[in-house]
Amino acid sequence: MAEDRPSPWRVEGAPEGGDAQPPQRPPRFRPPGGSAFWLVLLVLFGVNYLVASQVNKGTTRISVPYTVFRAQVENGNVKEISTRGDTIQGVFRAKVHYPTGKNGKSSTHFQTVRPSFGNDGLLNLLLAKKVVVNAHPVDQGPSFISTLLFSFGPTILLVLLFVFLMRRAAGGLGGGLGGIGRSRARRYEPTAQRVTFDDVAGIDEAEEELVEIVDFLRDPGKYRRLGGMIPRGVLLSGPPGTGKTLLARAVAGEANVPFFSLSASEFIEMIVGVGASRVRDLFQQAKQTAPAIIFIDELDAIGRSRAGAVSIGGHDEREQTLNQILTEMDGFDGTEGVIVLAATNRPEILDPALLRPGRFDRRVTVNPPDQEGRRKILEVHTRHVPLGPDVDLDALASSTAGMVGADLKNLVNEAALLAARRGHDRVAQSDFTDALEKVLLGAARRITLSPEERERTAYHESGHALLGMLVPGADPVRKVSIVPRGQALGVTFQAP
């Protein structure tokens, strides 16, 4: 069997110390300790007990003397009684106020105690007044178990929910609450097949700007001998898909140094202060493995200008994270060998403090490639694609004006998929042409047009084609079609 080829990049966990350590299992979850936690838990139990005791009081009964009870029986105001031993509980037909005065209470439910001496004919009196006499025991309230569950059940559920969330945090953050402030940066170690400048094409100007960074990481003594300091930060700006991230990886691959990569949005969490803690942890890891490169993608997520921004208390989580990045970049002494590369699509909204000399000293604009650049990019992406003899990359580069590296990579992939569906052994020029039409114009729709609609569409597209051919300086007409594509019933394709 053929041996598996090694991956171009190996992703490893960021180190804790200077030397690389074998991967370890995250620490087991430990319940939070401290007097504050147990104090809060005790208060929760107390509040639950007080609330439950108030709820479990049930119906309010007034205690009346036996003489008052007997008088109410004689007056026909007793509806029902329940007895257990000498204790009598029951219900008045009308409310009785006892004791008299302001301190008394009014209720239809009562309880009293029958004297244990003598037989005063109470049973006969009750029967005569048609009072319902219950022989079952007096209600003693809920059982001990139900009272216990009702009293402390909500608190127990809260504690269990808290423990469950902490276990989730332990799994997602590498060991409980202690892992919240840990950096989420992914560390890439270049191996035999690393990304180099040979894998980058079409953006020669930006590549030349970064060659000096690679040379410094390879031989820093050459610059330090003359008192030179390498830029602490390089900002890559340009439209999406132009290859900013690929350039950053190529710099790390050429210099053969560790590469820490993460998106700026990964710094931010709900808990205030986590972003700043992750920034400190990231730079500490990079310093321990220096020389190294830190790459922050989509820097505008946290580097937005603070001018005119309103935040509660003046320090929201994003602003704290940005302040920590500024502090860490100021803390470099120029000899640590840690370089920060950042990418953004919107450099105009970044905070001026980020762009001043001493932080992001150098700004590299990655523009969309020209025709020659597009041809070189197509050559890179078709290295492992079997091409037919009729494939003309120069013609494809001419027809793909405005496309960036990501668009051209997608074009090559669509052409390969289309050739596979058609059963071709190699990707032909027609496959590239049809894939380009699909990418630019949309997939063909299988709808039925009436003869009148088809004729109107033909006239309409003929007008586009005639104007494209007759107007001076217009791009040549490459194709005219009345096959519905996307939201259009017909298209006229012009390309340089």
Coordinates of C-alpha atoms in Angstrom, one line a residue:
M1 CA 0.0 0.0 0.0
A2 CA 1.1 3.5 -0.7
E3 CA 2.1 5.4 2.4
D4 CA 0.0 8.4 3.4
R5 CA 1.6 11.7 2.5
P6 CA 2.2 14.0 5.4
S7 CA -0.1 17.0 5.7
P8 CA 1.4 20.4 4.6
W9 CA 0.8 21.8 8.1
R10 CA 0.6 20.1 11.5
V11 CA -1.8 21.8 13.9
E12 CA -0.6 21.6 17.5
G13 CA -1.8 23.0 20.8
A14 CA 0.0 26.2 21.8
P15 CA 2.8 25.5 24.3
E16 CA 2.7 26.2 28.0
G17 CA 6.5 26.6 28.4
G18 CA 9.6 26.9 26.3
D19 CA 9.9 23.2 25.3
A20 CA 7.3 21.4 23.3
Q21 CA 5.3 19.1 25.6
P22 CA 3.3 16.0 24.6
P23 CA -0.5 16.6 24.4
Q24 CA -2.1 16.2 27.8
R25 CA -5.6 15.5 28.8
P26 CA -7.5 18.5 30.0
P27 CA -7.7 18.6 33.8
R28 CA -10.8 17.1 35.3
F29 CA -13.5 19.4 36.5
R30 CA -13.3 20.5 40.1
P31 CA -16.3 22.0 41.9
P32 CA -15.6 25.7 42.6
G33 CA -14.5 26.4 46.1
G34 CA -14.1 29.5 48.3
S35 CA -16.2 31.0 51.0
A36 CA -18.1 33.2 48.5
F37 CA -19.5 30.2 46.7
W38 CA -20.7 28.4 49.8
L39 CA -22.1 31.6 51.2
V40 CA -24.2 32.1 48.1
L41 CA -25.3 28.5 48.2
L42 CA -26.4 28.9 51.9
V43 CA -28.3 32.0 51.1
L44 CA -30.1 30.2 48.3
F45 CA -31.1 27.4 50.6
G46 CA -32.3 29.9 53.2
V47 CA -34.4 31.9 50.8
N48 CA -36.0 28.7 49.4
Y49 CA -36.8 27.5 52.9
L50 CA -38.5 30.8 53.8
V51 CA -40.5 30.9 50.6
A52 CA -41.6 27.2 51.0
S53 CA -42.6 27.7 54.6
Q54 CA -44.8 30.6 53.7
V55 CA -46.4 28.6 50.9
N56 CA -46.9 25.4 53.0
K57 CA -48.8 27.2 55.7
G58 CA -52.0 26.4 53.9
T59 CA -55.3 27.7 55.1
T60 CA -55.3 30.2 58.0
R61 CA -57.2 28.9 61.0
I62 CA -58.2 30.8 64.1
S63 CA -58.1 29.1 67.5
V64 CA -61.3 29.6 69.5
P65 CA -62.3 28.4 73.0
Y66 CA -64.6 25.4 73.2
T67 CA -67.4 27.6 74.6
V68 CA -67.3 29.8 71.5
F69 CA -67.3 26.7 69.3
R70 CA -70.3 25.3 71.1
A71 CA -72.1 28.6 70.9
Q72 CA -71.6 28.7 67.1
V73 CA -72.9 25.1 66.9
E74 CA -76.0 26.1 68.8
N75 CA -76.5 29.1 66.4
G76 CA -76.2 26.8 63.4
N77 CA -73.0 28.5 62.1
V78 CA -70.9 25.3 62.0
K79 CA -70.9 23.5 58.6
E80 CA -68.3 20.7 59.0
I81 CA -65.9 19.3 61.6
S82 CA -63.0 16.8 61.6
T83 CA -61.9 15.3 64.9
R84 CA -58.8 13.5 66.1
G85 CA -58.7 12.8 69.8
D86 CA -59.7 16.0 71.6
T87 CA -58.7 18.2 68.7
I88 CA -61.5 19.6 66.6
Q89 CA -61.0 21.4 63.3
G90 CA -63.8 22.6 61.1
V91 CA -65.5 25.2 58.9
F92 CA -67.9 28.0 59.9
R93 CA -70.8 28.9 57.6
A94 CA -70.0 32.6 58.1
K95 CA -66.8 34.2 59.2
V96 CA -66.1 34.5 62.9
H97 CA -63.9 37.3 64.4
Y98 CA -61.9 36.2 67.4
P99 CA -60.7 37.5 69.7
T100 CA -62.7 40.7 69.7
G101 CA -60.8 43.9 69.1
K102 CA -58.1 45.0 66.7
N103 CA -55.9 42.0 67.4
G104 CA -58.5 39.5 66.3
K105 CA -58.7 37.6 63.0
S106 CA -61.7 36.7 60.8
S107 CA -61.9 33.3 59.2
T108 CA -64.3 30.5 58.3
H109 CA -61.8 27.9 59.4
F110 CA -61.2 27.2 63.0
Q111 CA -59.7 24.8 65.5
T112 CA -60.4 24.1 69.2
V113 CA -59.8 21.5 71.9
R114 CA -62.6 19.6 73.6
P115 CA -62.4 19.2 77.3
S116 CA -61.5 15.7 78.3
F117 CA -64.0 15.6 81.3
G118 CA -67.7 14.8 81.0
N119 CA -70.1 14.2 78.2
D120 CA -72.0 17.3 77.2
G121 CA -74.0 15.7 74.4
L122 CA -71.9 17.4 71.7
L123 CA -72.6 14.6 69.2
N124 CA -76.3 14.8 69.5
L125 CA -76.2 18.6 69.2
L126 CA -74.1 18.3 66.0
L127 CA -76.5 15.9 64.5
A128 CA -79.4 18.1 65.4
K129 CA -77.8 21.1 63.7
K130 CA -77.0 18.9 60.6
V131 CA -73.2 19.4 61.0
V132 CA -71.1 17.1 58.9
V133 CA -68.9 15.0 61.2
N134 CA -65.8 13.5 59.6
A135 CA -64.2 10.5 61.1
H136 CA -61.0 10.6 59.1
P137 CA -57.8 12.0 60.7
V138 CA -57.2 15.7 60.6
D139 CA -55.0 16.9 57.6
Q140 CA -51.4 17.1 58.9
G141 CA -50.2 18.9 55.8
P142 CA -47.7 17.6 53.2
S143 CA -45.4 14.7 54.1
F144 CA -41.9 15.3 55.2
I145 CA -40.4 14.1 51.9
S146 CA -42.7 16.3 49.8
T147 CA -41.9 19.3 52.1
L148 CA -38.2 18.6 51.7
L149 CA -38.4 18.4 47.9
F150 CA -40.5 21.5 47.6
S151 CA -38.3 23.4 50.0
F152 CA -34.9 22.5 48.6
G153 CA -35.7 21.1 45.2
P154 CA -35.3 24.4 43.3
T155 CA -31.9 25.1 44.9
I156 CA -30.7 21.6 44.2
L157 CA -31.7 22.0 40.5
L158 CA -29.9 25.3 40.4
V159 CA -26.7 23.7 41.8
L160 CA -27.0 20.8 39.4
L161 CA -27.4 23.2 36.5
F162 CA -24.4 25.2 37.6
V163 CA -22.3 22.1 37.9
F164 CA -23.4 21.0 34.4
L165 CA -22.5 24.4 32.9
M166 CA -19.1 24.2 34.6
R167 CA -18.5 20.8 33.1
R168 CA -19.4 22.1 29.7
A169 CA -16.9 24.9 30.2
A170 CA -14.3 22.5 31.3
G171 CA -14.7 20.6 28.1
G172 CA -14.8 23.6 25.8
L173 CA -12.2 25.7 27.5
G174 CA -9.5 23.2 28.4
G175 CA -10.2 22.8 32.1
G176 CA -13.0 24.8 33.6
L177 CA -13.1 28.4 34.4
G178 CA -9.3 28.5 34.3
G179 CA -9.3 28.0 30.6
I180 CA -11.6 30.9 29.7
G181 CA -8.7 33.3 29.4
R182 CA -6.6 30.9 27.4
S183 CA -5.8 31.9 23.8
R184 CA -7.7 30.0 21.1
A185 CA -4.9 30.5 18.5
R186 CA -4.1 27.5 16.4
R187 CA -0.4 26.8 16.1
Y188 CA 0.9 25.6 12.7
E189 CA 4.3 23.9 12.5
P190 CA 5.7 23.7 9.0
T191 CA 6.8 20.2 8.0
A192 CA 8.2 18.7 4.8
Q193 CA 5.4 20.2 2.6
R194 CA 5.0 23.7 3.9
V195 CA 3.4 26.7 2.3
T196 CA 6.0 28.9 0.6
F197 CA 6.1 31.8 -1.8
D198 CA 6.0 29.3 -4.6
D199 CA 2.4 28.7 -3.6
V200 CA 1.6 32.4 -3.9
A201 CA 1.2 33.9 -7.4
G202 CA -0.2 37.0 -8.9
I203 CA 0.6 39.4 -6.0
D204 CA 4.3 40.0 -6.6
E205 CA 4.3 43.5 -5.1
A206 CA 2.9 42.4 -1.8
E207 CA 5.2 39.3 -1.8
E208 CA 8.3 41.6 -2.3
E209 CA 7.3 43.6 0.8
L210 CA 7.3 40.5 2.9
V211 CA 10.6 39.1 1.7
E212 CA 12.4 41.4 4.2
I213 CA 10.4 40.0 7.1
V214 CA 11.4 36.4 6.1
D215 CA 15.1 37.4 5.8
F216 CA 15.0 38.9 9.3
L217 CA 13.5 35.8 10.8
R218 CA 16.1 33.7 9.1
D219 CA 19.1 35.9 9.9
P220 CA 18.2 38.5 12.5
G221 CA 21.9 39.2 13.3
K222 CA 22.4 40.8 9.9
Y223 CA 20.0 43.6 10.8
R224 CA 20.8 43.9 14.5
R225 CA 24.5 44.4 13.7
L226 CA 23.7 47.6 11.9
G227 CA 21.2 48.7 14.5
G228 CA 18.2 47.9 12.4
M229 CA 14.9 46.8 13.8
I230 CA 12.4 44.8 11.9
P231 CA 8.8 46.1 11.7
R232 CA 6.8 45.0 14.7
G233 CA 3.6 44.6 12.8
V234 CA 2.6 44.3 9.1
L235 CA -1.0 45.1 8.1
L236 CA -2.3 43.3 5.0
S237 CA -5.2 45.0 3.5
G238 CA -7.2 44.3 0.3
P239 CA -10.5 42.9 -1.0
P240 CA -11.6 39.5 0.2
G241 CA -10.0 36.5 -1.5
T242 CA -6.8 38.2 -2.7
G243 CA -4.6 35.9 -0.6
K244 CA -3.8 37.8 2.6
T245 CA -4.0 34.7 4.8
L246 CA -2.0 32.6 2.2
L247 CA 0.7 35.3 2.2
A248 CA 1.0 35.2 6.0
R249 CA 1.4 31.4 6.0
A250 CA 3.9 31.6 3.2
V251 CA 6.0 34.0 5.4
A252 CA 6.0 31.5 8.2
G253 CA 6.8 28.7 5.9
E254 CA 9.7 30.4 4.2
A255 CA 11.1 31.5 7.6
N256 CA 10.4 28.0 9.1
V257 CA 9.0 29.4 12.3
P258 CA 5.9 28.7 14.4
F259 CA 2.7 30.4 13.1
F260 CA -0.1 31.3 15.5
S261 CA -3.4 32.0 13.6
L262 CA -6.8 33.1 14.8
S263 CA -9.6 35.5 13.9
A264 CA -10.0 38.7 15.8
S265 CA -13.6 37.8 16.8
E266 CA -12.2 34.8 18.8
F267 CA -10.9 37.2 21.4
I268 CA -14.4 38.4 22.4
E269 CA -16.6 36.5 24.9
M270 CA -19.6 37.5 27.1
I271 CA -17.4 37.6 30.2
V272 CA -15.7 41.0 30.5
G273 CA -11.9 40.8 30.5
V274 CA -11.6 37.5 28.7
G275 CA -10.5 39.2 25.5
A276 CA -7.6 41.0 27.2
S277 CA -6.6 37.8 29.0
R278 CA -6.5 35.9 25.7
V279 CA -4.3 38.5 24.1
R280 CA -1.8 38.3 27.0
D281 CA -1.8 34.5 26.7
L282 CA -1.3 34.6 22.9
F283 CA 1.7 36.9 23.1
Q284 CA 3.2 35.0 26.0
Q285 CA 3.1 31.8 24.0
A286 CA 4.6 33.5 21.0
K287 CA 7.5 34.9 23.1
Q288 CA 8.2 31.4 24.5
T289 CA 8.6 30.0 21.0
A290 CA 10.3 33.0 19.4
P291 CA 11.0 33.6 16.6
A292 CA 7.4 33.3 15.7
I293 CA 4.6 34.9 13.7
I294 CA 1.2 35.9 15.1
F295 CA -1.5 36.3 12.4
I296 CA -4.8 38.0 13.3
D297 CA -7.4 37.7 10.6
E298 CA -10.3 40.3 10.3
L299 CA -8.5 42.8 12.5
D300 CA -11.4 45.3 12.1
A301 CA -13.6 43.1 14.4
I302 CA -11.7 44.5 17.4
G303 CA -9.6 47.2 15.9
R304 CA -12.4 49.6 14.9
S305 CA -11.7 53.2 15.6
R306 CA -12.8 54.4 19.1
A307 CA -13.4 58.0 18.0
G308 CA -17.0 58.8 18.8
A309 CA -17.8 55.4 20.2
V310 CA -20.1 55.3 23.2
S311 CA -19.7 52.4 25.7
I312 CA -21.0 51.8 29.2
G313 CA -18.4 53.1 31.6
G314 CA -16.1 53.9 28.7
H315 CA -14.5 50.4 28.6
D316 CA -16.5 47.7 26.8
E317 CA -15.0 44.3 26.1
R318 CA -13.9 45.1 22.6
E319 CA -12.1 48.3 23.7
Q320 CA -10.3 46.5 26.5
T321 CA -9.1 43.8 24.0
L322 CA -7.9 46.5 21.6
N323 CA -6.1 48.3 24.5
Q324 CA -4.3 45.1 25.5
I325 CA -3.2 44.5 21.9
L326 CA -1.7 48.0 21.8
T327 CA 0.0 47.4 25.1
E328 CA 1.5 44.1 24.0
M329 CA 2.8 45.5 20.7
D330 CA 4.4 48.4 22.6
G331 CA 6.1 45.9 24.9
F332 CA 8.2 44.4 22.2
D333 CA 11.9 45.4 22.5
G334 CA 12.7 44.6 18.9
T335 CA 14.8 41.5 19.7
E336 CA 12.1 39.0 20.7
G337 CA 11.6 37.8 17.2
V338 CA 7.8 38.0 17.4
I339 CA 6.1 39.6 14.4
V340 CA 2.4 40.4 14.1
L341 CA 0.7 40.0 10.8
A342 CA -2.9 41.2 10.5
A343 CA -5.4 41.2 7.7
T344 CA -8.4 43.4 7.1
N345 CA -10.8 44.3 4.3
R346 CA -11.5 47.7 5.7
P347 CA -8.3 49.5 6.8
E348 CA -10.1 52.9 6.8
I349 CA -12.1 52.1 9.9
L350 CA -9.1 50.9 12.0
D351 CA -8.1 52.9 15.1
P352 CA -5.2 55.3 14.4
A353 CA -3.4 54.0 17.5
L354 CA -3.0 50.7 15.6
L355 CA -1.5 52.2 12.5
R356 CA 1.1 54.5 14.1
P357 CA 4.8 53.6 13.8
G358 CA 5.9 51.2 16.4
R359 CA 2.9 49.0 16.1
F360 CA 1.8 48.2 12.5
D361 CA 4.8 49.9 11.0
R362 CA 4.2 48.6 7.5
R363 CA 1.0 48.4 5.4
V364 CA 0.9 46.1 2.5
T365 CA -2.0 46.4 0.0
V366 CA -2.9 43.2 -1.7
N367 CA -4.7 44.2 -4.9
P368 CA -6.6 41.9 -7.3
P369 CA -4.2 40.4 -9.8
D370 CA -3.8 41.7 -13.4
Q371 CA -4.0 39.4 -16.4
E372 CA -0.5 38.0 -16.0
G373 CA -1.1 37.5 -12.3
R374 CA -4.3 35.6 -13.0
R375 CA -2.5 33.3 -15.4
K376 CA 0.1 32.5 -12.8
I377 CA -2.6 31.8 -10.2
L378 CA -4.3 29.5 -12.7
E379 CA -1.0 27.7 -13.1
V380 CA -0.7 27.2 -9.4
H381 CA -4.2 25.8 -9.0
T382 CA -4.0 23.5 -12.0
R383 CA -0.7 21.9 -10.9
H384 CA -2.6 18.7 -9.9
V385 CA -5.4 18.9 -12.4
P386 CA -5.0 16.9 -15.7
L387 CA -5.5 19.4 -18.5
G388 CA -6.5 18.7 -22.0
P389 CA -4.3 19.8 -24.9
D390 CA -6.8 22.6 -25.9
V391 CA -6.7 24.4 -22.6
D392 CA -5.4 28.0 -23.0
L393 CA -4.7 29.6 -19.6
D394 CA -3.8 32.9 -21.3
A395 CA -7.3 33.0 -22.8
L396 CA -8.9 32.1 -19.4
A397 CA -6.8 34.8 -17.7
S398 CA -8.1 37.3 -20.3
S399 CA -11.7 36.3 -19.7
T400 CA -11.6 36.5 -15.9
A401 CA -10.9 40.2 -15.4
G402 CA -11.7 41.3 -11.8
M403 CA -11.4 37.8 -10.3
V404 CA -9.1 37.3 -7.3
G405 CA -7.2 34.2 -6.2
A406 CA -10.2 32.6 -4.4
D407 CA -12.4 33.1 -7.5
L408 CA -9.9 31.5 -9.8
K409 CA -9.5 28.5 -7.4
N410 CA -13.2 28.1 -7.4
L411 CA -13.3 28.3 -11.2
V412 CA -10.7 25.5 -11.5
N413 CA -12.7 23.4 -9.1
E414 CA -16.0 23.9 -10.9
A415 CA -14.3 23.0 -14.2
A416 CA -12.9 19.8 -12.7
L417 CA -16.3 18.8 -11.3
L418 CA -18.0 19.5 -14.6
A419 CA -15.5 17.4 -16.5
A420 CA -16.0 14.5 -14.0
R421 CA -19.8 14.7 -14.5
R422 CA -19.3 14.6 -18.3
G423 CA -17.0 11.5 -18.0
H424 CA -13.9 13.3 -19.3
D425 CA -10.4 12.0 -18.5
R426 CA -9.0 15.5 -18.7
V427 CA -10.4 18.9 -18.1
A428 CA -11.0 20.5 -21.5
Q429 CA -11.2 24.2 -22.5
S430 CA -15.0 23.8 -22.9
D431 CA -15.2 22.7 -19.3
F432 CA -13.5 25.9 -18.2
T433 CA -15.7 28.0 -20.4
D434 CA -18.9 26.5 -19.1
A435 CA -17.7 26.7 -15.5
L436 CA -16.9 30.4 -16.1
E437 CA -20.3 31.0 -17.4
K438 CA -21.8 29.2 -14.4
V439 CA -19.8 31.3 -12.0
L440 CA -20.4 34.7 -13.7
L441 CA -23.9 34.2 -15.1
G442 CA -25.4 31.6 -12.9
A443 CA -26.5 28.0 -13.6
A444 CA -28.7 27.3 -16.6
R445 CA -32.4 26.9 -15.7
R446 CA -34.5 24.2 -17.3
I447 CA -37.7 26.2 -17.9
T448 CA -40.0 26.2 -20.9
L449 CA -40.4 29.5 -22.7
S450 CA -43.3 30.2 -25.1
P451 CA -42.3 31.0 -28.7
E452 CA -43.3 34.6 -28.2
E453 CA -41.1 35.0 -25.0
R454 CA -38.1 33.3 -26.7
E455 CA -38.4 35.6 -29.7
R456 CA -38.6 38.7 -27.5
T457 CA -35.5 37.5 -25.6
A458 CA -33.6 36.9 -28.8
Y459 CA -34.4 40.5 -30.1
H460 CA -33.3 41.9 -26.7
E461 CA -30.0 40.0 -26.5
S462 CA -29.3 40.8 -30.2
G463 CA -29.5 44.5 -29.3
H464 CA -27.0 44.0 -26.5
A465 CA -24.7 42.1 -28.9
L466 CA -24.9 44.8 -31.6
L467 CA -24.1 47.6 -29.3
G468 CA -21.2 45.7 -27.8
M469 CA -19.8 45.1 -31.3
L470 CA -20.4 48.7 -32.6
V471 CA -19.5 50.8 -29.6
P472 CA -15.8 51.8 -29.7
G473 CA -13.7 50.6 -26.9
A474 CA -16.3 48.1 -25.6
D475 CA -15.2 44.6 -24.6
P476 CA -15.6 42.0 -27.3
V477 CA -18.8 39.9 -27.3
R478 CA -17.8 36.4 -26.3
K479 CA -21.2 34.7 -26.2
V480 CA -24.9 35.5 -26.8
S481 CA -27.4 33.1 -25.3
I482 CA -31.2 32.9 -24.8
V483 CA -30.8 30.0 -22.4
P484 CA -32.3 31.3 -19.0
R485 CA -29.5 31.7 -16.4
G486 CA -29.9 32.9 -12.8
Q487 CA -32.7 35.6 -12.9
A488 CA -32.3 36.4 -16.6
L489 CA -34.0 34.8 -19.6
G490 CA -30.9 35.5 -21.8
V491 CA -27.4 36.8 -21.5
T492 CA -24.7 38.6 -23.6
F493 CA -21.3 37.8 -22.3
Q494 CA -18.5 40.4 -22.9
A495 CA -14.9 40.0 -21.7
P496 CA -11.6 41.6 -22.5

